[in-house]
Coordinates of C-alpha atoms in Angstrom, one line a residue:
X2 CA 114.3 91.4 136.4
X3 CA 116.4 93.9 138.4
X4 CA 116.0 97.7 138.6
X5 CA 118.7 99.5 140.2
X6 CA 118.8 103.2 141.2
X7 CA 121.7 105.9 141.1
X8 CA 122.6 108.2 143.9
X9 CA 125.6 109.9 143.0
X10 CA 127.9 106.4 142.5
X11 CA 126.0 103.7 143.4
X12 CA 123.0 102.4 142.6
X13 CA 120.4 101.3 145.4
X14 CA 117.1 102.4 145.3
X15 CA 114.2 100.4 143.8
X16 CA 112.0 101.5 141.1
X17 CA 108.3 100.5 141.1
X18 CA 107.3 98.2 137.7
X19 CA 103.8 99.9 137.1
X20 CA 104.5 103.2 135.1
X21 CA 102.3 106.4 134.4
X22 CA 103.1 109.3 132.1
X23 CA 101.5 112.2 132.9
X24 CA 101.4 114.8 130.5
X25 CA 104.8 117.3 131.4
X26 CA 101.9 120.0 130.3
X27 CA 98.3 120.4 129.2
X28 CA 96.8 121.0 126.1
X29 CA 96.4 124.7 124.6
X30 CA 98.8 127.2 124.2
X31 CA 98.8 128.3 127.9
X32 CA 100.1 125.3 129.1
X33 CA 103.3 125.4 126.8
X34 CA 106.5 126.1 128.5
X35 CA 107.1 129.1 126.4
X36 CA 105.3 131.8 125.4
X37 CA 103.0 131.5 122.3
X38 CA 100.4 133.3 120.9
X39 CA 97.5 131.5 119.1
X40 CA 98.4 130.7 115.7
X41 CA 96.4 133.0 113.1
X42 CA 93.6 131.7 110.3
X43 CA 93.6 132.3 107.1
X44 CA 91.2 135.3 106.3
X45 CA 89.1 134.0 103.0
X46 CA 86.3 135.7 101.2
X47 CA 83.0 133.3 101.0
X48 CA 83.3 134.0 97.4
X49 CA 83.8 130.4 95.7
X50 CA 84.2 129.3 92.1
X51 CA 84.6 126.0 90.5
X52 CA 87.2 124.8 88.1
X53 CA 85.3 123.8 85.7
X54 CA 84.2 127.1 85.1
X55 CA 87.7 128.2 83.7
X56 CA 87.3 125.1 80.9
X57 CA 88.9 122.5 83.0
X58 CA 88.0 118.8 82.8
X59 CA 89.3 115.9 85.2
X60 CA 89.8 113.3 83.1
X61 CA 93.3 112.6 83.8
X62 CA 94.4 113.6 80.3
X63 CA 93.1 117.5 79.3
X64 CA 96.1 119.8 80.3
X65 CA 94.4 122.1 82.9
X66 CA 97.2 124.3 84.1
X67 CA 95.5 127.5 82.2
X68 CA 92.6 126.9 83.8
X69 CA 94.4 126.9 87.0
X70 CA 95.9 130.7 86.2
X71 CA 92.7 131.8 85.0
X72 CA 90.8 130.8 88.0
X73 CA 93.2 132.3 90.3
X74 CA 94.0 135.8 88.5
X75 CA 89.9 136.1 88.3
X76 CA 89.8 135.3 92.3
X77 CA 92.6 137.7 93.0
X78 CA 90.8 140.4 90.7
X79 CA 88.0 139.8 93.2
X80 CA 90.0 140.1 96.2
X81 CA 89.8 136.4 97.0
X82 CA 87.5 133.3 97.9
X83 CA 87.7 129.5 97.0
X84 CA 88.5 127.6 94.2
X85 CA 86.5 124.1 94.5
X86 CA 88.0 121.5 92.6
X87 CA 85.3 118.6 91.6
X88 CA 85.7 114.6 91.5
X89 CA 88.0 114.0 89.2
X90 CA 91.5 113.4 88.1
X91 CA 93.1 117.1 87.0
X92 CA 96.7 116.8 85.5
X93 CA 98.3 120.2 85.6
X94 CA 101.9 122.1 85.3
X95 CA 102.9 124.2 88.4
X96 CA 100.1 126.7 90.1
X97 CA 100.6 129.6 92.4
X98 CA 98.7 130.5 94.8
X99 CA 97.6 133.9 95.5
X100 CA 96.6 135.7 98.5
X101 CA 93.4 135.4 100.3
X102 CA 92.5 132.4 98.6
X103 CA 91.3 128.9 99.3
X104 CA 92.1 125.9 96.6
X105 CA 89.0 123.4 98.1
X106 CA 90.1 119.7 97.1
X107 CA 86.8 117.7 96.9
X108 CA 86.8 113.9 98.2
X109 CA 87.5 111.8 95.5
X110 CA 89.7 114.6 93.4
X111 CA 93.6 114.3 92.6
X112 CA 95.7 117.4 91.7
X113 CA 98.0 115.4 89.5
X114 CA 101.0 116.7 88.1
X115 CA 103.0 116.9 84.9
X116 CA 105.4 114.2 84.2
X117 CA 107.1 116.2 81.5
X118 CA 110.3 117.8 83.4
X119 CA 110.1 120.9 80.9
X120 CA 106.6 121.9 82.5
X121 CA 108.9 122.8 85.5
X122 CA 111.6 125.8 84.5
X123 CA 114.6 126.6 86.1
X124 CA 114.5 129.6 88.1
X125 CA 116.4 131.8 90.5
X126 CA 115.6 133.7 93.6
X127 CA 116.8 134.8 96.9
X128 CA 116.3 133.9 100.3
X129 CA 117.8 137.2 102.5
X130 CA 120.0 137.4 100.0
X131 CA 121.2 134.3 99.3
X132 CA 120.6 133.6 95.7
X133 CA 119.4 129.8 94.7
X134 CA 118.2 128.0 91.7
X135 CA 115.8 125.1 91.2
X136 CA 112.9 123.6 89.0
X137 CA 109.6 125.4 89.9
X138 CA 107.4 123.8 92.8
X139 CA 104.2 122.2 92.0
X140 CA 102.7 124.3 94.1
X141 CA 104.1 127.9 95.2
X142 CA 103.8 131.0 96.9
X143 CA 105.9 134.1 97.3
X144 CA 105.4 137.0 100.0
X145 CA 101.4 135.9 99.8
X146 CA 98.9 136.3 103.1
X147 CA 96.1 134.2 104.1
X148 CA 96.2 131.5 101.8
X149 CA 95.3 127.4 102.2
X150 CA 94.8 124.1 100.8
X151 CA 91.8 122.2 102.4
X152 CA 89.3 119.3 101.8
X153 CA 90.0 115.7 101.1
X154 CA 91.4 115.2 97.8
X155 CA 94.8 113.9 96.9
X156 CA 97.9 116.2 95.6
X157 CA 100.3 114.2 93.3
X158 CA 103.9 115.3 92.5
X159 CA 104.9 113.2 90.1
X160 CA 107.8 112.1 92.0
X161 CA 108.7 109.0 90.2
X162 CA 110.6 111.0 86.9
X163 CA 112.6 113.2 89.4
X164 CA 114.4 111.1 91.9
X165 CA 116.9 108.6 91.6
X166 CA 116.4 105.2 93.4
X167 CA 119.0 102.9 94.8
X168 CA 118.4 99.1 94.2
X169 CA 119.5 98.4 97.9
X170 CA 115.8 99.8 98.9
X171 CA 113.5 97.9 96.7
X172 CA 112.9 94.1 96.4
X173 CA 114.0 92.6 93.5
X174 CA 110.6 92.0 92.0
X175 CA 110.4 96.1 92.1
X176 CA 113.7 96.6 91.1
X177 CA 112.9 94.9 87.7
X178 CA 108.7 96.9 87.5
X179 CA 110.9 100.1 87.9
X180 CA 109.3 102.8 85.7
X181 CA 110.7 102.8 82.1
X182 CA 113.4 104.5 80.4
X183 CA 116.2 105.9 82.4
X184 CA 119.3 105.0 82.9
X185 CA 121.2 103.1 85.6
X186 CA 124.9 104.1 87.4
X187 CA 128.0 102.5 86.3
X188 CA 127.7 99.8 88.8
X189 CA 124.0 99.4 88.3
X190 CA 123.2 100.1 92.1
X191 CA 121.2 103.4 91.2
X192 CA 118.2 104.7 88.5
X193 CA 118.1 107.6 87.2
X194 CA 114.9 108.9 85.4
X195 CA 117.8 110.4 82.4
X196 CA 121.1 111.0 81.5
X197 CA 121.4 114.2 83.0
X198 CA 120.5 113.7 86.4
X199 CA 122.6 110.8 86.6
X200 CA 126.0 112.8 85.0
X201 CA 125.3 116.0 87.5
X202 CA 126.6 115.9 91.1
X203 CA 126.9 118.4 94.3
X204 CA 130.2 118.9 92.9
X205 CA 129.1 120.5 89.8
X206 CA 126.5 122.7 91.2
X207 CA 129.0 123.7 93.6
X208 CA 131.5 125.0 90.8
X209 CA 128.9 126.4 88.9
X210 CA 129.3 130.3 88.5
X211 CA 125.7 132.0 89.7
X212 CA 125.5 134.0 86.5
X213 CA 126.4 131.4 83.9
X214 CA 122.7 130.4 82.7
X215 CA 123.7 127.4 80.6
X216 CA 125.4 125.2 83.0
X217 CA 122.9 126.1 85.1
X218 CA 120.4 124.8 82.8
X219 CA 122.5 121.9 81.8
X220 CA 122.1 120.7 85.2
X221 CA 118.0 121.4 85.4
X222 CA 116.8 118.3 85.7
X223 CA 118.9 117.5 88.9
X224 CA 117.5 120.4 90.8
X225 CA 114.0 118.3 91.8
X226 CA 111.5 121.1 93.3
X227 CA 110.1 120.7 96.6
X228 CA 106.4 120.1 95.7
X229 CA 104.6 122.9 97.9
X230 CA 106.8 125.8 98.8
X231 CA 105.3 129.0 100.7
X232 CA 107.8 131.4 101.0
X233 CA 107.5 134.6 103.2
X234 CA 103.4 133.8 103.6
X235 CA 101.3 134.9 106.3
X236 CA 98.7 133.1 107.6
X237 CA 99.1 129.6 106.1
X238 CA 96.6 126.6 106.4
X239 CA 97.1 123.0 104.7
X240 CA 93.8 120.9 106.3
X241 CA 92.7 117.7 105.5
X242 CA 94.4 116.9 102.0
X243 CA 96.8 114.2 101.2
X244 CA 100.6 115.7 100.1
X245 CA 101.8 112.3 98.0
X246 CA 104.8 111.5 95.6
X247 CA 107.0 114.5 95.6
X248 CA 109.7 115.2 93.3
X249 CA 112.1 115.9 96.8
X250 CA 110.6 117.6 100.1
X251 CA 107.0 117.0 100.5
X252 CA 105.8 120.7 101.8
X253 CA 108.1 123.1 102.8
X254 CA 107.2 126.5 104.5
X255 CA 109.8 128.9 104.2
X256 CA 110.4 131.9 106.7
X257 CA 106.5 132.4 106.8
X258 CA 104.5 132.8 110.2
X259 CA 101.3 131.6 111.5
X260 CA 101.4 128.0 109.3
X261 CA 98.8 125.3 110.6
X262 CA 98.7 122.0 109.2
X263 CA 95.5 120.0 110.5
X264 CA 94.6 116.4 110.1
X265 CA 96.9 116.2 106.7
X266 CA 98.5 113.2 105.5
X267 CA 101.9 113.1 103.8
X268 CA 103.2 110.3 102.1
X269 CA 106.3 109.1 100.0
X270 CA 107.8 105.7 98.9
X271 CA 109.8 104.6 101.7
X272 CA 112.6 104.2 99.3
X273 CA 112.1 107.7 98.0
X274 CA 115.2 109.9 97.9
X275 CA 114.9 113.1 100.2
X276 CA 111.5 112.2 100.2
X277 CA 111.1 114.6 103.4
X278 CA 107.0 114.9 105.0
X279 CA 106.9 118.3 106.4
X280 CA 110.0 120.7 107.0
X281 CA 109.5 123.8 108.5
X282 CA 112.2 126.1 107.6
X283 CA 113.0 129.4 109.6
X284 CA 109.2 130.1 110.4
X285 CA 107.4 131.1 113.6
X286 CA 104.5 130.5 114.8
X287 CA 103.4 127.1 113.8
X288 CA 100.5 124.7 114.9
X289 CA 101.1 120.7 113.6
X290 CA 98.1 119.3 114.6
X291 CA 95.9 115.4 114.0
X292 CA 98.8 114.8 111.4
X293 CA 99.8 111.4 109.3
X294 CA 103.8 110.5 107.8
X295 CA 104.7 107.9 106.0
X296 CA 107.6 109.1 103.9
X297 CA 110.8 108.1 102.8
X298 CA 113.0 110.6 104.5
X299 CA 113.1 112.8 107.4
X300 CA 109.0 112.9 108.7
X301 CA 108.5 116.0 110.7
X302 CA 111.5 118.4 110.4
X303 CA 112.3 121.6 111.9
X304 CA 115.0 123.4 109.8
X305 CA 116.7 127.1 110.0
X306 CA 119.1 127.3 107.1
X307 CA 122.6 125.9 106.1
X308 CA 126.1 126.7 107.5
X309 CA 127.4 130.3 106.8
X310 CA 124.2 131.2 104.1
X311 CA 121.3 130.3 106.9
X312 CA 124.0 132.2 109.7
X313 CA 123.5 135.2 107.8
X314 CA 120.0 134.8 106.5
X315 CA 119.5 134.9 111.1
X316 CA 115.8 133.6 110.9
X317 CA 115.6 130.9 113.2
X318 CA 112.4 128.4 114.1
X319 CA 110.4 129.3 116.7
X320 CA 107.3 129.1 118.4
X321 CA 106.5 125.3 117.2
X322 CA 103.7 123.4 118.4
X323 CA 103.7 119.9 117.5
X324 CA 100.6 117.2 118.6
X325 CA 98.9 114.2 118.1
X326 CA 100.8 113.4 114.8
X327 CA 101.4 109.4 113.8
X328 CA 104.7 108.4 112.1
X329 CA 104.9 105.8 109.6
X330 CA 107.6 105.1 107.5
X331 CA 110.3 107.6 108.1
X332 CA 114.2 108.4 108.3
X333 CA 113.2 110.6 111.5
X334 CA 110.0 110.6 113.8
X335 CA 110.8 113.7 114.9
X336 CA 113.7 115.7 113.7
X337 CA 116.0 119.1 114.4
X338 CA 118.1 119.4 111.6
X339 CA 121.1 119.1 110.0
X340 CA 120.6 122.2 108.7
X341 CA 119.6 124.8 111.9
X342 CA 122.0 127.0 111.0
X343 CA 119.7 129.9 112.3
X344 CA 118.7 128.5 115.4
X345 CA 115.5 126.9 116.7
X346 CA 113.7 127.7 120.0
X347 CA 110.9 127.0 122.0
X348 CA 109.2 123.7 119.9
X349 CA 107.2 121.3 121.7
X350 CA 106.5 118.3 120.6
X351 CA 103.5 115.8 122.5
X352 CA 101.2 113.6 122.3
X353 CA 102.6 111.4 118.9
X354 CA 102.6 108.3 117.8
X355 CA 105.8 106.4 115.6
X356 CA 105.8 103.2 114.2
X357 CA 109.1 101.6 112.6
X358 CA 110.4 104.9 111.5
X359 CA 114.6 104.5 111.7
X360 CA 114.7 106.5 114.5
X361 CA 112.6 108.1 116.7
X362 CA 113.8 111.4 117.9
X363 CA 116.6 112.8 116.2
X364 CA 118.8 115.7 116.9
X365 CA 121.5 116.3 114.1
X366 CA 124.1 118.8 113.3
X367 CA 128.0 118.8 112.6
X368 CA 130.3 121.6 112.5
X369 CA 130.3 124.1 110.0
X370 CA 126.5 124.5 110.5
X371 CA 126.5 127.3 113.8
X372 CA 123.2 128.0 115.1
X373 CA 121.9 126.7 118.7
X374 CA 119.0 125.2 119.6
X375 CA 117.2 125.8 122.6
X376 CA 114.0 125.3 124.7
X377 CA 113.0 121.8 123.0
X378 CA 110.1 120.4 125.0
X379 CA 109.2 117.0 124.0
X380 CA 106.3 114.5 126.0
X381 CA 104.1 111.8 125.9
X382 CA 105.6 110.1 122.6
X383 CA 105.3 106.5 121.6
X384 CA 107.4 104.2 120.0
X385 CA 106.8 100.6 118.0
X386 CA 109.4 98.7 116.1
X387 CA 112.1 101.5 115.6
X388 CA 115.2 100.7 113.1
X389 CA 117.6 102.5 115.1
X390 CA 118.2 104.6 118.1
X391 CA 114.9 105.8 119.8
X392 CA 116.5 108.8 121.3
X393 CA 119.5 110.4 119.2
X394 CA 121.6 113.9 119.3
X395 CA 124.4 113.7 117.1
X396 CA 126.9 116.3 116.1
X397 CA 128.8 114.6 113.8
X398 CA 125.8 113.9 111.2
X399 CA 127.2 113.0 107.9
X400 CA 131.0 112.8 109.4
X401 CA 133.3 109.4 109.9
X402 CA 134.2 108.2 113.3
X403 CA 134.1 110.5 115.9
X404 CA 137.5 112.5 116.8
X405 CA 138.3 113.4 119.8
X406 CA 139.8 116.5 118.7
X407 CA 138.7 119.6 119.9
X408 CA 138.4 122.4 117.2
X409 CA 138.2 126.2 118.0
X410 CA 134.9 127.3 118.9
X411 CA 133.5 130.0 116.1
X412 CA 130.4 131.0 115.0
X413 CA 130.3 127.6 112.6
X414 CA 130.0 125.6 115.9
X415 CA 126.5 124.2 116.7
X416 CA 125.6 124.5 119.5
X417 CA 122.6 122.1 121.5
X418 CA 121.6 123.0 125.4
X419 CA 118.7 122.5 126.8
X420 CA 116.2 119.7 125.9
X421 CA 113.9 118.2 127.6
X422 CA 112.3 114.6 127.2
X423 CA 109.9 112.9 129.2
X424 CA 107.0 110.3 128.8
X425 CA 108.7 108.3 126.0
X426 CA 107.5 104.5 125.9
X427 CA 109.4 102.6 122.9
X428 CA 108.8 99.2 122.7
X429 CA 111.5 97.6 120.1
X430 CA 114.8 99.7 119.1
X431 CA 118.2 99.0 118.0
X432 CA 119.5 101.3 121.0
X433 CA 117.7 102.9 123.2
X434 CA 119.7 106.5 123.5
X435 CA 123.2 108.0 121.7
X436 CA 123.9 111.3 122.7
X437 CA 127.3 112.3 120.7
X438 CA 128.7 116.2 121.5
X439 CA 131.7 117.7 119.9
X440 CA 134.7 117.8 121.9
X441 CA 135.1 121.5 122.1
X442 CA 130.7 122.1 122.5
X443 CA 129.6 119.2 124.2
X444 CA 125.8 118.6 123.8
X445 CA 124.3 120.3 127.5
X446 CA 121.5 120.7 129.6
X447 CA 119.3 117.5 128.4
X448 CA 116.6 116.1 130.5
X449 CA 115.1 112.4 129.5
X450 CA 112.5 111.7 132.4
X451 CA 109.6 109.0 133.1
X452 CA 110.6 107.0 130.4
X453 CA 110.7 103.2 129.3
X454 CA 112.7 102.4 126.5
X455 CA 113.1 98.1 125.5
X456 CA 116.0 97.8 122.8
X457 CA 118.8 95.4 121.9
X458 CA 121.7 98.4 123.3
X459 CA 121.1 100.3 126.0
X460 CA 122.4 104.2 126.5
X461 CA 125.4 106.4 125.2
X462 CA 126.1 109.6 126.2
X463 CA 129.4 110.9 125.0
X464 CA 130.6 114.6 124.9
X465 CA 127.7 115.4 127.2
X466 CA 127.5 118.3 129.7
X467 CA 124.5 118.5 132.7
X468 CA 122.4 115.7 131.2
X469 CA 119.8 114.6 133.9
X470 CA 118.4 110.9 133.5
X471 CA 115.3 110.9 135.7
X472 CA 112.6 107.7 136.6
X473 CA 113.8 106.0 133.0
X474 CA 113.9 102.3 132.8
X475 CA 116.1 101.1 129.7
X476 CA 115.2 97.3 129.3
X477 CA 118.5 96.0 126.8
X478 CA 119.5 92.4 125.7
X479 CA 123.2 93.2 124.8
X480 CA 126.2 95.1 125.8
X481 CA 126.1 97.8 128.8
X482 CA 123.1 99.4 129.6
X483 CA 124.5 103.0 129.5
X484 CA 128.2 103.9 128.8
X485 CA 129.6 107.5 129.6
X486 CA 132.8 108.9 127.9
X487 CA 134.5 112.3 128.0
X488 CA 131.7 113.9 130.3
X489 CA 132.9 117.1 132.1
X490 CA 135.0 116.6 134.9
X491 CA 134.0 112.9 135.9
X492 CA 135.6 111.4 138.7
X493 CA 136.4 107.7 139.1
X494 CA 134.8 106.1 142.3
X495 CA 137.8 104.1 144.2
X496 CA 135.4 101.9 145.7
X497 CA 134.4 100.5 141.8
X498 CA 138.0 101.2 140.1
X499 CA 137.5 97.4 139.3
X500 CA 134.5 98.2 137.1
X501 CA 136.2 101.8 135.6
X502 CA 136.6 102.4 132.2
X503 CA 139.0 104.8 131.7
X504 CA 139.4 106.3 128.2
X505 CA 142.7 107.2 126.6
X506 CA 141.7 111.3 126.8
X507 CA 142.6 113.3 129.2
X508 CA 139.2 112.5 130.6
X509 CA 137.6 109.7 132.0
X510 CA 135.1 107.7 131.3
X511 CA 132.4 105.5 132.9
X512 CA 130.4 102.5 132.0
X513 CA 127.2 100.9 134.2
X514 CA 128.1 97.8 134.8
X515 CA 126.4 95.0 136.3
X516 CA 124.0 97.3 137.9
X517 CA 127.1 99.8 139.4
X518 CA 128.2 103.0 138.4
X519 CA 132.1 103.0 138.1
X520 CA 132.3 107.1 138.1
X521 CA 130.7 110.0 139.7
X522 CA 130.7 112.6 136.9
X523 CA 129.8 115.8 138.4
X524 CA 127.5 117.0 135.9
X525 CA 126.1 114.2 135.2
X526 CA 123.0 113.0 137.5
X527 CA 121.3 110.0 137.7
X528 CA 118.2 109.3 139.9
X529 CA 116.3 106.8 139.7
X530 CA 117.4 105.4 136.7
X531 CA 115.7 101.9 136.4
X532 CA 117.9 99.6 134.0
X533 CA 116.8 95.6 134.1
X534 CA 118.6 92.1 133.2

């Protein structure tokens, strides 16, 4: 094994084969690199009632969403308190939540939900102005304070008659137990749970006029709820339950501030469709703490809005706190976007754990969205058995082949400086890192430090601007260990023009090679860097 050091064109130094990762900072909100205050508690009367007292019974059978209203209207006539669901199985239609109150989830109770789509109504409201339509969330909230979900019992969503499922992620034995009725695409590749999900596309919604109620409610069935919404709430608290089965996004808090989720466990069918654990969406002040994902979509997901509706809506994610979370199943470990289209600042993410998700941490945006994100602090994360790329930043998500085109730079341009990585360990990836800028807003300012990363393909960096590759060790089997194109202002080294790679831009490019740096890109350090054959 050889490890092999950059100065600014050759590498020489020797890096040592024992490896510590200290903690980039230490636990609490003081020791954050940013400024954040101490996320607020709920405040809940002691006042508690039971369920049962509103003529509910868990049987799995008795229709209980009355009892559900009842119990909260006679809590919020009291000014709050706790509504303590028993043992049992409680199928219900949709409930909201209302302030200052606690819904108390017993161990060995499951909220389960409707799986008649007509419990769940088609309704329309505004975000800042920008109206949108969907079925109603299992579980909602709208401009409430101090409200939470706690104890140990299991919410269901009922996913299973909302989303479609492509046959490419199932086995064939589960292909042929998939649930009953439906109906399958014209090349029998996807279910759909009806006719009317399956003849409705993006398209259509798209060309939909916002006042004309019947095609909106033509197309109901294809606009699948996210299963616990809080929108514009204070002083949020999910603790302890288990989030399961959701009809698309798992929970989804929506420009609300001082959210905590502790010791909760989200889950989805890994084949589920934008089965999404937890995306924070335009909130601040947010505390992710003792948290378990094993979803079938993004995991943990920090959001701001989408292209020109989330630039105007201008509430952006910040103040994020992220720790000692474990990552299943999942599209993303840990994920910023696609759509930050109102920015995100000053997250940290430390101290987690991800097991065979795709990919570990994921930056993704493409133009047309705007926003920046900035002050991204992310330590002391582990890696097992990832599908894809254990470090990505990509900003052409959901785009062909990469131009190298530049485009004028507007307000629809995203823009991504200043990140900082360090204390990564991934053992097992399909490529180590892929950092992919635009041509005209080249990803900048990213730090990746103390790191070990073993994968089949080692590191890409292209459309990159002051990235900094400090004490990382990228252990690959194929191909070149880290590959540089279209970096600003790179300069070829004569005394490796041998080993140069020189793109057909107008700028160069560089490739290590055999344990030699062909280029000296001026914004682009390396020290240290530990690669191995």
């Amino acid at each position: 094994m050889k490890f092999v050091s950059a100065s600014p064109c050759r590498i020489l130094a020797v890096i040592a084969t024992v490896w510590t990762f200290p903690q980039a900072y230490g636990s609490g909100y003081g020791q954050l690199p940013f400024d954040m205050q101490e996320v607020k508690a709920p405040s809940i009367p002691e006042y508690t009632v039971s369920l049962i007292d509103f003529g509910a019974t868990g049987d799995g059978h008795h229709d209980n969403t009355e009892a559900f209203q009842r119990a909260f209207e006679h809590l919020k006539e009291k000014g709050g308190g706790h509504l303590n669901v028993e043992p049992g199985i409680w199928l219900t239609g949709p409930i909201a939540l209302e302030s200052n109150t606690d819904l108390h989830l017993e161990h060995g109770s499951i909220l389960l939900f409707s799986d008649n789509r007509d419990d769940y109504p088609l309704f329309r409201w505004d975000v800042a102005d920008n109206p949108a339509r969907e079925c109603v969330s299992p579980i909602s909230a709208f401009d409430k304070h101090d409200i939470s979900i706690t104890g140990h019992g299991t919410i269901n969503g009922r996913g299973e008659i909302w989303r479609p499922v492509k046959k490419m992620k199932l086995t064939n034995n589960q292909w042929k137990k998939l649930y009953g009725g439906g109906t399958l695409s014209d090349d029998g590749h996807i279910w759909y749970p009806s006719e009317s999900i399956k003849e409705c596309t993006h398209e259509k919604i798209g060309g939909a006029a916002p006042d004309d109620d019947l095609a909106w409610e033509s197309m109901r069935e294809f606009l699948r709820p996210v299963m616990v919404l809080p929108v514009r709430c204070e002083r949020v608290l999910f603790e302890d339950v288990t989030f399961e089965n959701s009809p698309r996004w798992n929970v989804r808090p929506l420009l609300c501030r001082d959210v905590t989720l502790r010791n909760v466990t989200i889950r989805n069918p890994a084949y589920a469709q934008n089965g999404d654990g937890l995306d924070i969406e335009s909130c601040s002040n947010v505390h992710v703490t003792g948290c378990t994902f094993d979803v079938g979509d993004d995991a943990i997901c920090i959001k701001s809005g989408k292209d020109r509706a989330g630039r105007m809506r201008g509430a952006p994610t910040s103040n994020v706190l992220i720790e000692e979370c474990k990552v299943y199943s999942g599209h993303g470990g840990f994920v910023i976007g696609s759509e930050m289209s109102g920015g995100v600042y000053d997250v940290a993410v430390r101290n987690c754990l991800f097991i065979g998700t795709d990919t570990g941490i994921k930056f993704k945006s493409t133009r047309g969205r705007g926003g920046a994100v900035r002050g991204i602090h992310i330590s002391d994360i582990k890696m097992v058995g990832i599908a894809g790329d254990a470090i990505t930043a990509d900003l052409y998500y959901g785009r062909k082949a990469a131009g190298q085109h530049a485009e004028p730079v507007d307000e629809s341009t995203p823009v991504f400086d200043g990140i900082s990585i360090s204390g990564i360990s991934c053992t097992g990836a399909a490529r180590a890192i892929w950092l992919n800028g635009l041509p005209e807003m080249p990803i900048r300012n990213i730090s990746i430090s103390n790191s070990i990363i073993s994968a089949e393909a080692g590191a890409i960096i292209n459309n990159a601007d002051s990235v900094t590759l400090h004490n990382v060790n990228i252990n690959h089997s194929t191909g070149s260990r880290l590959t540089v194109t279209n970096t600003a202002n790179p300069t070829a080294d004569p005394s490796a023009a041998t080993a140069a790679v020189v793109s057909t831009q107008k700028r160069h490019s560089a490739r290590l090679l055999n344990g030699v740096l062909s280029c000296k890109p001026d914004n682009l350090k390396l020290q240290n860097v530990g690669v191995s054959e």
